[in-house]
Short mmCIF file of C-alpha atoms in Angstrom, two decimals:
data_model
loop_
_atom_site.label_atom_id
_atom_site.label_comp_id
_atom_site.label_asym_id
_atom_site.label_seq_id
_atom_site.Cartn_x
_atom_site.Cartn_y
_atom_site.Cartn_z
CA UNK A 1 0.00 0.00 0.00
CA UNK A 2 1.19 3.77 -0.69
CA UNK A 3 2.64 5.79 1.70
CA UNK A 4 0.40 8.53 1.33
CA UNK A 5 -3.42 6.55 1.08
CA UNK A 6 -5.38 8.76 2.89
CA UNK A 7 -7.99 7.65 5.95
CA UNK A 8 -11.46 9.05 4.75
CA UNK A 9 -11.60 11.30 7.57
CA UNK A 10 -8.33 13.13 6.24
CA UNK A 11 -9.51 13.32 2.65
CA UNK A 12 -11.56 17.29 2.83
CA UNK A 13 -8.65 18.84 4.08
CA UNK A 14 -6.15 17.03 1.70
CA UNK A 15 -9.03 18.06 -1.04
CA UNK A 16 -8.25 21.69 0.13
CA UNK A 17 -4.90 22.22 0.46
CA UNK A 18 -4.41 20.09 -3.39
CA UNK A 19 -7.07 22.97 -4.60
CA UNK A 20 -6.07 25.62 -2.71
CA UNK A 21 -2.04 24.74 -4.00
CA UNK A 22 -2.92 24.66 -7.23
CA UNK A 23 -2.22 27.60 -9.52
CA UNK A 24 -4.94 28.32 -11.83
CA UNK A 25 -5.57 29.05 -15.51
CA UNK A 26 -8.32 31.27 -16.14
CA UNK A 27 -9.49 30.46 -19.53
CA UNK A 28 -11.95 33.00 -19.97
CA UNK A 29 -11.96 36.48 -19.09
CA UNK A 30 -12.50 39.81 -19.84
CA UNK A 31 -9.81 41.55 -18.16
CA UNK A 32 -6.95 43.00 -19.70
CA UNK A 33 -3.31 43.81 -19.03
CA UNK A 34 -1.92 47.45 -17.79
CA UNK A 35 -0.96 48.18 -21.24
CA UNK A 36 -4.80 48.87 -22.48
CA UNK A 37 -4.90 51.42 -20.43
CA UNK A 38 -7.12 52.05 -17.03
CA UNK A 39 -9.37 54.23 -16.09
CA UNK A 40 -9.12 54.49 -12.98
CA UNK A 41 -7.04 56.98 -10.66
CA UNK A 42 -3.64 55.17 -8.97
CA UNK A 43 -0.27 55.62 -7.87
CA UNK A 44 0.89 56.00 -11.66
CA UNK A 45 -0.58 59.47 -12.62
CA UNK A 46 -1.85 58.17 -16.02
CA UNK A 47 -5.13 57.42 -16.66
CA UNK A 48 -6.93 56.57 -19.80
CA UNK A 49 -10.81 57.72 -19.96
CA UNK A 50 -11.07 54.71 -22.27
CA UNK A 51 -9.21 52.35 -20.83
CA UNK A 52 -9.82 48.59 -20.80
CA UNK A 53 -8.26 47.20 -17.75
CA UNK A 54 -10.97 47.37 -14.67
CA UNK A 55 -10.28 47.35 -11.21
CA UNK A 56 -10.63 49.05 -8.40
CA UNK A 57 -13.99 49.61 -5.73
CA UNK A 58 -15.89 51.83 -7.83
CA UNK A 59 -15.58 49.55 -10.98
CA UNK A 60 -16.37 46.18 -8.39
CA UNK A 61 -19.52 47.86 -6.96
CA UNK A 62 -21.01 49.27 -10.51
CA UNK A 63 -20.45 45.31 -11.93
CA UNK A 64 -23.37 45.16 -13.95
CA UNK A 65 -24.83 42.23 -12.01
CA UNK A 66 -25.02 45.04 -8.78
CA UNK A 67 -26.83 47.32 -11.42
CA UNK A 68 -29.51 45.29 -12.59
CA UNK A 69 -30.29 44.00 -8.58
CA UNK A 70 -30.24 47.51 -7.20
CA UNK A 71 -32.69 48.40 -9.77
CA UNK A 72 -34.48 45.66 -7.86
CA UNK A 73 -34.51 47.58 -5.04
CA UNK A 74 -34.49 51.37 -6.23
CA UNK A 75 -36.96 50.66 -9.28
CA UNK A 76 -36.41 53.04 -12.26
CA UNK A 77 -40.29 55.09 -11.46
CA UNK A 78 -37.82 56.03 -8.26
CA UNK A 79 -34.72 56.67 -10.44
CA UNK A 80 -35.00 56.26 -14.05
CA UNK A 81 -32.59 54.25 -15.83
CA UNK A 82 -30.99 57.33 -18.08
CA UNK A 83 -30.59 59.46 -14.66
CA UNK A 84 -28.94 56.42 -13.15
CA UNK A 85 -26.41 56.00 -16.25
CA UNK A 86 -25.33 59.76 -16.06
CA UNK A 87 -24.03 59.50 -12.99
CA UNK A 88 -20.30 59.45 -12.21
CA UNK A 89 -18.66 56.46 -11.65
CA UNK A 90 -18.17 56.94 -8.12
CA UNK A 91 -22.01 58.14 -7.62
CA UNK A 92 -23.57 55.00 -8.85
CA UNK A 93 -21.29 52.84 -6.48
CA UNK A 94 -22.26 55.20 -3.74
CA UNK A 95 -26.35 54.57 -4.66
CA UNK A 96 -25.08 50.40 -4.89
CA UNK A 97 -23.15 50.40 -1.69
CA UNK A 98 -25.95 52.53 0.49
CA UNK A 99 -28.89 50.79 -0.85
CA UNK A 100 -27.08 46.68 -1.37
CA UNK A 101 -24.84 47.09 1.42
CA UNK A 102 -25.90 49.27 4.03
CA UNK A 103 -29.68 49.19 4.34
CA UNK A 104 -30.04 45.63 2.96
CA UNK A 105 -27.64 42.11 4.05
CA UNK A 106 -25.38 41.79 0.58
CA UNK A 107 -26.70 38.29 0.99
CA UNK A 108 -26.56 37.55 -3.13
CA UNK A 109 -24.03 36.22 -4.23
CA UNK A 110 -22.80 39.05 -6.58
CA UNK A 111 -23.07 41.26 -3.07
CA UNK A 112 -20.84 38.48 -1.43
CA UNK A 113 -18.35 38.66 -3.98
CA UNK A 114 -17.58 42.33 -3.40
CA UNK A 115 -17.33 41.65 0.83
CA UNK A 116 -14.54 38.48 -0.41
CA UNK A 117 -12.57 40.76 -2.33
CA UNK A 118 -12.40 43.51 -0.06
CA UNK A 119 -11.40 41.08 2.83
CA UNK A 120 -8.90 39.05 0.41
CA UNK A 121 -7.26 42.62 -0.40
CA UNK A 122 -6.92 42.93 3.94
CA UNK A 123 -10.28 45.58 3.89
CA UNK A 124 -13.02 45.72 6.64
CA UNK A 125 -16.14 44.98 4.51
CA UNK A 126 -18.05 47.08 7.39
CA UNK A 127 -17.31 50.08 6.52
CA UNK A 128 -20.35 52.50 5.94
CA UNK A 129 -18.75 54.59 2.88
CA UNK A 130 -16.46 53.54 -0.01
CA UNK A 131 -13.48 56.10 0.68
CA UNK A 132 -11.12 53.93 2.77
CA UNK A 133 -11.54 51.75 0.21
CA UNK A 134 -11.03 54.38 -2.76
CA UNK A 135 -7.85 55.97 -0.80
CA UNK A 136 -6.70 52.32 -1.16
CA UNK A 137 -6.83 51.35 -4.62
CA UNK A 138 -5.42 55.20 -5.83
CA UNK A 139 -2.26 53.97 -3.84
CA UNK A 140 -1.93 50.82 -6.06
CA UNK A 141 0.21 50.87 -8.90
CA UNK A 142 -1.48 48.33 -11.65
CA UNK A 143 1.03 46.53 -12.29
CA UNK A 144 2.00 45.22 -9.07
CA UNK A 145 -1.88 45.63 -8.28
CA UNK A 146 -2.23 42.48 -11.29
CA UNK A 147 0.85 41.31 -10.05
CA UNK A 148 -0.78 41.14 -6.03
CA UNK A 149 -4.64 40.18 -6.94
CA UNK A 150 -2.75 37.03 -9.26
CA UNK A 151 -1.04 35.98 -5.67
CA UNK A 152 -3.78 35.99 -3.67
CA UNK A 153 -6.27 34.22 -5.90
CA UNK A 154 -2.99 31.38 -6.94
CA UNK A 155 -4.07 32.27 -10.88
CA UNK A 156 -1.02 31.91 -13.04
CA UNK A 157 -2.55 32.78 -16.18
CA UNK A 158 -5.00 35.28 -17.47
CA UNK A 159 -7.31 34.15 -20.85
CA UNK A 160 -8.66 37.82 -22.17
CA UNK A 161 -11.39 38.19 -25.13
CA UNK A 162 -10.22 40.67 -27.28
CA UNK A 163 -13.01 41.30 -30.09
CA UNK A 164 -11.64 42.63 -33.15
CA UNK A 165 -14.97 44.28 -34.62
CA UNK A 166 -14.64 46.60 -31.41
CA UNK A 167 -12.89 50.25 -32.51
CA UNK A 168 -11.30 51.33 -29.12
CA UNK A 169 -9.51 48.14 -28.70
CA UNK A 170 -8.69 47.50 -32.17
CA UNK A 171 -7.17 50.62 -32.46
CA UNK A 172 -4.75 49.36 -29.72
CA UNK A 173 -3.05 46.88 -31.21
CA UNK A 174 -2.75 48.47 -34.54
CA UNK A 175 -0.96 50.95 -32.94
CA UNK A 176 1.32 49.07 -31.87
CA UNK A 177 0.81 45.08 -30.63
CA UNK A 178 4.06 44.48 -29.19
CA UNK A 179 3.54 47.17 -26.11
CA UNK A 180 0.48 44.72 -25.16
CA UNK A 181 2.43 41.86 -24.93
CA UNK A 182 2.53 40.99 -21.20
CA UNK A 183 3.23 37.25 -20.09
CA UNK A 184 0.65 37.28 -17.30
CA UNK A 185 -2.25 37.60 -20.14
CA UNK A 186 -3.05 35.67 -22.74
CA UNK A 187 -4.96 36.91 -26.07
CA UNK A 188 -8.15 35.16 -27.45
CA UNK A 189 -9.42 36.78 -30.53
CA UNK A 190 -13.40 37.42 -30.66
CA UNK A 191 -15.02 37.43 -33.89
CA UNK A 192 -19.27 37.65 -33.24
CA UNK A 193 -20.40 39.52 -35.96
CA UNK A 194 -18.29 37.31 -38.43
CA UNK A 195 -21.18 34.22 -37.78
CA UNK A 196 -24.25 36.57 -36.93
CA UNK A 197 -24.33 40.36 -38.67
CA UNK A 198 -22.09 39.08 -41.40
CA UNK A 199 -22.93 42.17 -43.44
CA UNK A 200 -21.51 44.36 -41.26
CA UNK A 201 -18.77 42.86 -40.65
CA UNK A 202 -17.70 41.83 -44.48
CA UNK A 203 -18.46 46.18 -44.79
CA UNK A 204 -15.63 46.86 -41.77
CA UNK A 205 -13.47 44.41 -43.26
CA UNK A 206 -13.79 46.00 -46.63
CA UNK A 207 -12.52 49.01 -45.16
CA UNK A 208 -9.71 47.28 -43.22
CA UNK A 209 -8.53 46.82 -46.50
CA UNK A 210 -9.76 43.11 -47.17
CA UNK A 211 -11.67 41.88 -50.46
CA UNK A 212 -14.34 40.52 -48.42
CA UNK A 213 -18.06 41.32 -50.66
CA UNK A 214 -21.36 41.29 -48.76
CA UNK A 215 -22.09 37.65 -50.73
CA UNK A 216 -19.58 35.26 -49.31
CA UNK A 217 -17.94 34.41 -52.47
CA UNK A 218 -14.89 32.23 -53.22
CA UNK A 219 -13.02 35.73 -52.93
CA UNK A 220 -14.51 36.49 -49.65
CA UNK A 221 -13.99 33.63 -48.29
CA UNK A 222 -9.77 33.46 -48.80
CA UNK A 223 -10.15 37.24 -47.90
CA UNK A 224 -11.71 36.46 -44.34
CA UNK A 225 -9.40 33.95 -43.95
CA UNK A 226 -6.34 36.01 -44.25
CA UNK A 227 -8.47 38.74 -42.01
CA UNK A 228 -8.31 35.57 -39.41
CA UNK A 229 -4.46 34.85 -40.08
CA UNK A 230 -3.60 38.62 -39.83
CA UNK A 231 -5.11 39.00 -36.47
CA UNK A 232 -4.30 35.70 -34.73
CA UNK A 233 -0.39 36.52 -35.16
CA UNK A 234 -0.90 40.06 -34.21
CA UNK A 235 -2.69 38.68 -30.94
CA UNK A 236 -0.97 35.81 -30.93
CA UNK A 237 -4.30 34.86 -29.72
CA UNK A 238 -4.74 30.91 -28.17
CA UNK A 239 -7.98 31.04 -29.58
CA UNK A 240 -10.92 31.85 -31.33
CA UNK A 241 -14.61 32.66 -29.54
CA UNK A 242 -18.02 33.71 -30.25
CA UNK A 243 -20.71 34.27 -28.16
CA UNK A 244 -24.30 33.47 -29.51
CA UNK A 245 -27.64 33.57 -28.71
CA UNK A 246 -29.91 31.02 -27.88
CA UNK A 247 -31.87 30.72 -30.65
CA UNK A 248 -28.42 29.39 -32.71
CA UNK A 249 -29.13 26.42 -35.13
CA UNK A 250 -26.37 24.54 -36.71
CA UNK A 251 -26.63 23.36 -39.91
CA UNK A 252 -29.43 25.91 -40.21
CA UNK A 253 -28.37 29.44 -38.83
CA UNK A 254 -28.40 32.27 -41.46
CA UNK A 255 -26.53 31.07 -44.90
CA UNK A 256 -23.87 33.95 -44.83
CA UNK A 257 -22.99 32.83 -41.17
CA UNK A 258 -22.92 29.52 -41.68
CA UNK A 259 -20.47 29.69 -44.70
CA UNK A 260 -18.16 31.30 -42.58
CA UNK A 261 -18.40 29.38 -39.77
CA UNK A 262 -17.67 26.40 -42.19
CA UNK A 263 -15.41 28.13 -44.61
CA UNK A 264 -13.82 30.33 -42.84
CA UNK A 265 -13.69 29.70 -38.70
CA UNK A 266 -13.08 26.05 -38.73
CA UNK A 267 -10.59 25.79 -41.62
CA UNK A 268 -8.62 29.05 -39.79
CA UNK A 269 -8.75 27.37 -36.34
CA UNK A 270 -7.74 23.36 -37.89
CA UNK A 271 -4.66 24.86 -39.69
CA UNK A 272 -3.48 26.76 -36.68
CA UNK A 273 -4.48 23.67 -33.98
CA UNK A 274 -6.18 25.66 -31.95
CA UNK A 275 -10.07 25.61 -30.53
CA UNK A 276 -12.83 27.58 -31.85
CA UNK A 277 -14.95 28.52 -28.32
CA UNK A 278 -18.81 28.70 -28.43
CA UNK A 279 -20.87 30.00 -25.55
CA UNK A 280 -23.95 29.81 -26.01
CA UNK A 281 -27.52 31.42 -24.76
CA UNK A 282 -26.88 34.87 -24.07
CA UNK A 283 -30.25 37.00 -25.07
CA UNK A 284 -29.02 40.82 -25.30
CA UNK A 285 -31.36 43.59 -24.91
CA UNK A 286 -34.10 42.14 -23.00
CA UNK A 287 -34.08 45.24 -21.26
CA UNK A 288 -31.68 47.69 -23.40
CA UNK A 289 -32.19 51.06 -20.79
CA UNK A 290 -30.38 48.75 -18.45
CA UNK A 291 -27.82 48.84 -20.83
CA UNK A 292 -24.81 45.92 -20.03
CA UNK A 293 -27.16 45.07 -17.11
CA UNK A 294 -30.02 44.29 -19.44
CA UNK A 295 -29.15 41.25 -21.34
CA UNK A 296 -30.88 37.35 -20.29
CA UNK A 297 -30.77 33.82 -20.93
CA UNK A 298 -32.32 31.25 -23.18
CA UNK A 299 -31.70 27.72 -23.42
CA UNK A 300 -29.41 26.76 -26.60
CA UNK A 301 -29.60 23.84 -28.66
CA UNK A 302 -27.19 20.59 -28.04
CA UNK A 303 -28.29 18.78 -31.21
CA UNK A 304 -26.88 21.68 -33.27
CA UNK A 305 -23.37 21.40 -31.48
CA UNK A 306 -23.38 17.87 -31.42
CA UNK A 307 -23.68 18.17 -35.19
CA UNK A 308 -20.99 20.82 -35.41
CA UNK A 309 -18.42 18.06 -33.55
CA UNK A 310 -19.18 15.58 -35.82
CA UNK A 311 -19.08 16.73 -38.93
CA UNK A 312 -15.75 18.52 -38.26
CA UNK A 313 -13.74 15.99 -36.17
CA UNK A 314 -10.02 17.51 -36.49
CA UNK A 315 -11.52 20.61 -34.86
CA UNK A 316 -11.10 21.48 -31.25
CA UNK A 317 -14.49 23.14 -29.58
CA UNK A 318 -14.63 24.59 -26.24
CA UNK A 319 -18.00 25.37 -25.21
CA UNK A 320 -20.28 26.48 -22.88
CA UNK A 321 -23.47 26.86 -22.15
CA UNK A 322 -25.78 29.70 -20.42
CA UNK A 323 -29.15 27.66 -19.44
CA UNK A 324 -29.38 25.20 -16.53
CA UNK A 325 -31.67 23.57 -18.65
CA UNK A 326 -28.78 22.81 -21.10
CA UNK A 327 -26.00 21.31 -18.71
CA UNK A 328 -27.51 17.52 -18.86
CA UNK A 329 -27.64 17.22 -22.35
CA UNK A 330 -24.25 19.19 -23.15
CA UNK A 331 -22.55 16.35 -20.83
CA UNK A 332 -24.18 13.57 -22.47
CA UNK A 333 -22.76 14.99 -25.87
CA UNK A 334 -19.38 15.70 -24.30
CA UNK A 335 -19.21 11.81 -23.63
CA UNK A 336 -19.65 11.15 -27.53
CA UNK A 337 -17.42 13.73 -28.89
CA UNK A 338 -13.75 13.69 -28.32
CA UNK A 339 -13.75 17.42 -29.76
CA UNK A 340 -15.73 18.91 -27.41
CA UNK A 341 -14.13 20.29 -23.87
CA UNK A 342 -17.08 21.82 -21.85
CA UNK A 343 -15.83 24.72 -19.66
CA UNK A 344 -16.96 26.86 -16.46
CA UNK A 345 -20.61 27.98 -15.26
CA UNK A 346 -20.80 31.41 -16.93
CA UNK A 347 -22.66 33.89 -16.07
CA UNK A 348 -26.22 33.25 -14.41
CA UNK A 349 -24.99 30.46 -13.65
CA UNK A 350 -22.09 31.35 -11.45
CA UNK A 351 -24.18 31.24 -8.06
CA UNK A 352 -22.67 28.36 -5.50
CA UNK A 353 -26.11 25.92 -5.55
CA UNK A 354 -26.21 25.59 -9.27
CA UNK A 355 -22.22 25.31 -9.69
CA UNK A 356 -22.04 22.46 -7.78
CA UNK A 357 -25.54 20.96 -8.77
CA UNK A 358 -23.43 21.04 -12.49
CA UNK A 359 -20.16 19.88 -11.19
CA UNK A 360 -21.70 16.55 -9.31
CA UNK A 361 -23.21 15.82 -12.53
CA UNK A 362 -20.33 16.69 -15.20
CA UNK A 363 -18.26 14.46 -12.60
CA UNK A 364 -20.39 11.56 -12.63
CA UNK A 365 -20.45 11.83 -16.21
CA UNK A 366 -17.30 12.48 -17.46
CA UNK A 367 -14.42 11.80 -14.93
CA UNK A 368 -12.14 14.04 -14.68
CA UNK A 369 -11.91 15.14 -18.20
CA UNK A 370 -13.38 18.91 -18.21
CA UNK A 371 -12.74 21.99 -16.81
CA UNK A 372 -15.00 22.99 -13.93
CA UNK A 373 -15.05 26.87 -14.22
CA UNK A 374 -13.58 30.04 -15.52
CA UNK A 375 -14.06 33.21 -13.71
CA UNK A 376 -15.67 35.29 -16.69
CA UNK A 377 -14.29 38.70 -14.57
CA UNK A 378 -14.47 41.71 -16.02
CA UNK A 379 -12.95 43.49 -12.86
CA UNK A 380 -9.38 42.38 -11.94
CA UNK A 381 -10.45 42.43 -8.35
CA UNK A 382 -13.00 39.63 -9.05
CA UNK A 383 -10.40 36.74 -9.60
CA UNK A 384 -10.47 37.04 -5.81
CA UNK A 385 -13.83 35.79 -4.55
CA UNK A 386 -14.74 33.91 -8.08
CA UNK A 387 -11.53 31.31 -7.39
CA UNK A 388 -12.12 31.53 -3.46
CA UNK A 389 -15.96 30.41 -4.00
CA UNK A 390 -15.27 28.16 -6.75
CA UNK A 391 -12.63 25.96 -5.17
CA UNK A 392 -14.35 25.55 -1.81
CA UNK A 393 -17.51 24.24 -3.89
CA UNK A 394 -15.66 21.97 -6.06
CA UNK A 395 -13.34 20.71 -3.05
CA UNK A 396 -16.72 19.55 -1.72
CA UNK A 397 -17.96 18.03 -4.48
CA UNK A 398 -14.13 15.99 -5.13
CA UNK A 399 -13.96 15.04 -1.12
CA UNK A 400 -17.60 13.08 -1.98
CA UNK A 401 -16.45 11.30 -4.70
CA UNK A 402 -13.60 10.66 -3.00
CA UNK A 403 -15.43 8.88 -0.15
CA UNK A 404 -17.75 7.31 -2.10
CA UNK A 405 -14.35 5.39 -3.58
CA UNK A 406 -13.48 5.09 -0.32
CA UNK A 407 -16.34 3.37 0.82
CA UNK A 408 -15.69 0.81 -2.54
CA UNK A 409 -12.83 -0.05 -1.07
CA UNK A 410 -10.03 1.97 -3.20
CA UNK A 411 -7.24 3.52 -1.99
CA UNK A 412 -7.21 7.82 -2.14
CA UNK A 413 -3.85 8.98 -2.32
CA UNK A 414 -2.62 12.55 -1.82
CA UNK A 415 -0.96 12.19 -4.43
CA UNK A 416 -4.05 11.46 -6.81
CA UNK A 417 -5.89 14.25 -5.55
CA UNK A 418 -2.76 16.80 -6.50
CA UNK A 419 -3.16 15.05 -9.82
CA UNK A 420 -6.59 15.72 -10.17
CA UNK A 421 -6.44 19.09 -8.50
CA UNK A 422 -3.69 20.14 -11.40
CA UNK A 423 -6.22 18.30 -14.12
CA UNK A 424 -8.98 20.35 -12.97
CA UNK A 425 -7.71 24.08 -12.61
CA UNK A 426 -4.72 23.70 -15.26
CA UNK A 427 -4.15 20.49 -16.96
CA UNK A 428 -6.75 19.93 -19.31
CA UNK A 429 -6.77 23.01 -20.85
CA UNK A 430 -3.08 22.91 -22.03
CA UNK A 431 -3.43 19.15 -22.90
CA UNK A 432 -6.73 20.50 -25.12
CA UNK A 433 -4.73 23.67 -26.60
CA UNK A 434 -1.97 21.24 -27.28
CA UNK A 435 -3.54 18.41 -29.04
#
């Protein structure tokens, strides 16, 4: 017997410490390094109105998921949407904080991720106004800030999106890609309206300066594909994603779309090895004066992704899926296609009960072969709690199944659960880049 088999008693903490050890690669993102620029006052001088990179209090509290519940709670016939979204920065996190914070118990979980981060960062979550919290963060340099917030929450990579139809950040790297670079982040390139408004985006590319005609055309389509080329090496992007709604078919989504999925996506991402990423079932606008707080959920269609991994087996897809409703099904086709990683709980479905409702199934399903989560932050700061909830609920789903072994008589080493811990967080996402 091995040294290290583990008494079932002593598997949760072992479960714990392999999580907590582990250094994590976050996938999925949308943060982005100091060199797009921030916003936000600091220690540096320099700040960019129109910066990408998001951190701080004031960016935490104004999260869009705080926006749409405090409208719960101050509805718009009290303050109307438009008067809401011309306040400063700092006002609106003062009208979240008093009115989520103060006179209510930040009981939701989006609430509870702001109290997390502020005691990760060594902040009293009781205080009654944001400006101890605001003197702290202008004292942070953002650099060491990434360098400090990566520490605390063990992540040793950042995933970004970086959509390419988007004109401030675009802009950025044709200016000049190579100040961008930073090792700590990690470029995906985003290409929506490519699959669903392709007439806008053949126009942009047009004036990008590629031959790409609003009829997808044999010329179009070698056009797009050197639009893909171009902007994967100036990225030097892992990836390729697209978000899409829920009402998605495959083989039968608009014919423009489709021929570039086909065409142009797949062939782009099979002759660079790398995945194409779908997530899938975001509804935008369902209330547009809430603006980024607005958008919902529907429930996407497996059958149309199942076809996608079969008819194009030497392509990579990493997908998930916004609907609860979706998860069983998505699983199920995972254990049929070889192709098809399923990643994270995005979104609405980042809340502790359903995340490890999804993990006990996707790990009585599939092993060990997925990847539990991604954090989906669009705030630096956020890495904190998302990784600090997220391992504690999948350490208590592993020390079950753990025990359950246990109980079957096999042996639980510590030396398995590193293993798995390093699978989990880490692992199978290189071994899927790299395949």
């Amino acid at each position: 017997m091995s040294t290290d088999v583990l008494h079932r008693d002593q598997i949760p903490s072992a479960v714990t410490h392999a999580l907590t050890a582990q250094p994590v690669t976050d996938l999925h993102t949308h943060l982005y390094a100091p060199a797009f620029g921030t916003p936000v006052p600091n220690a540096t001088g320099q700040t960019d109105p129109a910066g990408l990179m998001l951190w701080g209090v004031d960016e935490l509290i104004t999260y869009h998921y705080l926006i749409a519940e405090v409208f719960r709670v101050v509805p718009a016939k009290v303050l109307p949407y438009d008067q809401f979204f011309k306040m400063t920065r700092q006002q609106q996190a003062d009208h979240i904080w008093k009115h989520l914070f103060i006179e209510r118990t930040p009981i939701s979980e989006a609430c509870r991720g702001v109290i997390t981060t502020l005691s990760k960062l060594g902040l009293d979550p009781n205080e009654k106004s944001l400006e101890k919290y605001r003197r702290f963060f202008v004292q942070q340099d953002p650099s060491r800030y990434v360098d400090r917030v990566m520490e605390l929450a063990n992540v040793q990579s950042i995933t970004m999106t970086n959509p390419v139809f988007d004109d401030n950040e675009r802009a950025r790297w044709l200016a000049n890609p190579q100040a961008l670079a930073d090792p700590r982040f990690k470029a995906v390139l985003r290409i929506d309206p490519i699959l669903l408004d392709y007439a806008n985006a053949a126009r942009k590319m047009t004036e990008w300066g590629y031959a790409v005609s609003a009829e997808p055309t044999n010329r179009s389509i070698d056009e797009a594909r050197r639009f893909l080329r171009d902007w994967l090496d100036r990225q030097q992007a892992i990836y390729i994603a697209a978000s899409l709604p829920p009402e998605w078919r495959y083989p039968t989504s608009p014919a423009a779309g489709q021929t570039m999925l086909e065409k142009v996506v797949l062939p782009v991402c099979a002759e660079r090895n790398i995945p194409l990423a779908l997530m899938i079932g975001a509804r935008r606008g369902a209330n547009p004066a809430l603006q980024d707080a607005g958008d919902s959920l529907g429930q996407g269609d497996v059958n149309s992704l199942a076809h996608l991994c079969s008819r194009f087996p030497d392509n990579k897809f990493l997908v998930t899926m916004l609907s609860r409703e979706s998860q069983h099904e998505l699983c199920v086709a995972a254990r049929k296609f070889g192709n098809l990683m399923i990643f994270g709980c995005w979104w609405f479905l980042n809340n502790p009960s359903l995340i490890e409702e999804i993990e006990r199934m996707r790990f009585e399903l599939l092993g060990t072969s997925f990847i539990p989560q991604h954090s989906d932050a669009r705030v630096l700061d956020q890495l904190l709690y998302k990784w600090d909830h997220s391992r504690k609920i999948i350490a208590r789903v592993l020390t079950d199944k753990y025990a359950d072994l246990t109980d079957g008589g096999l042996h639980i080493t510590q030396s398995q659960i590193a293993r798995d811990a390093e699978l989990l967080l880490a692992g199978n996402f290189a071994e899927f880049l790299a395949r």
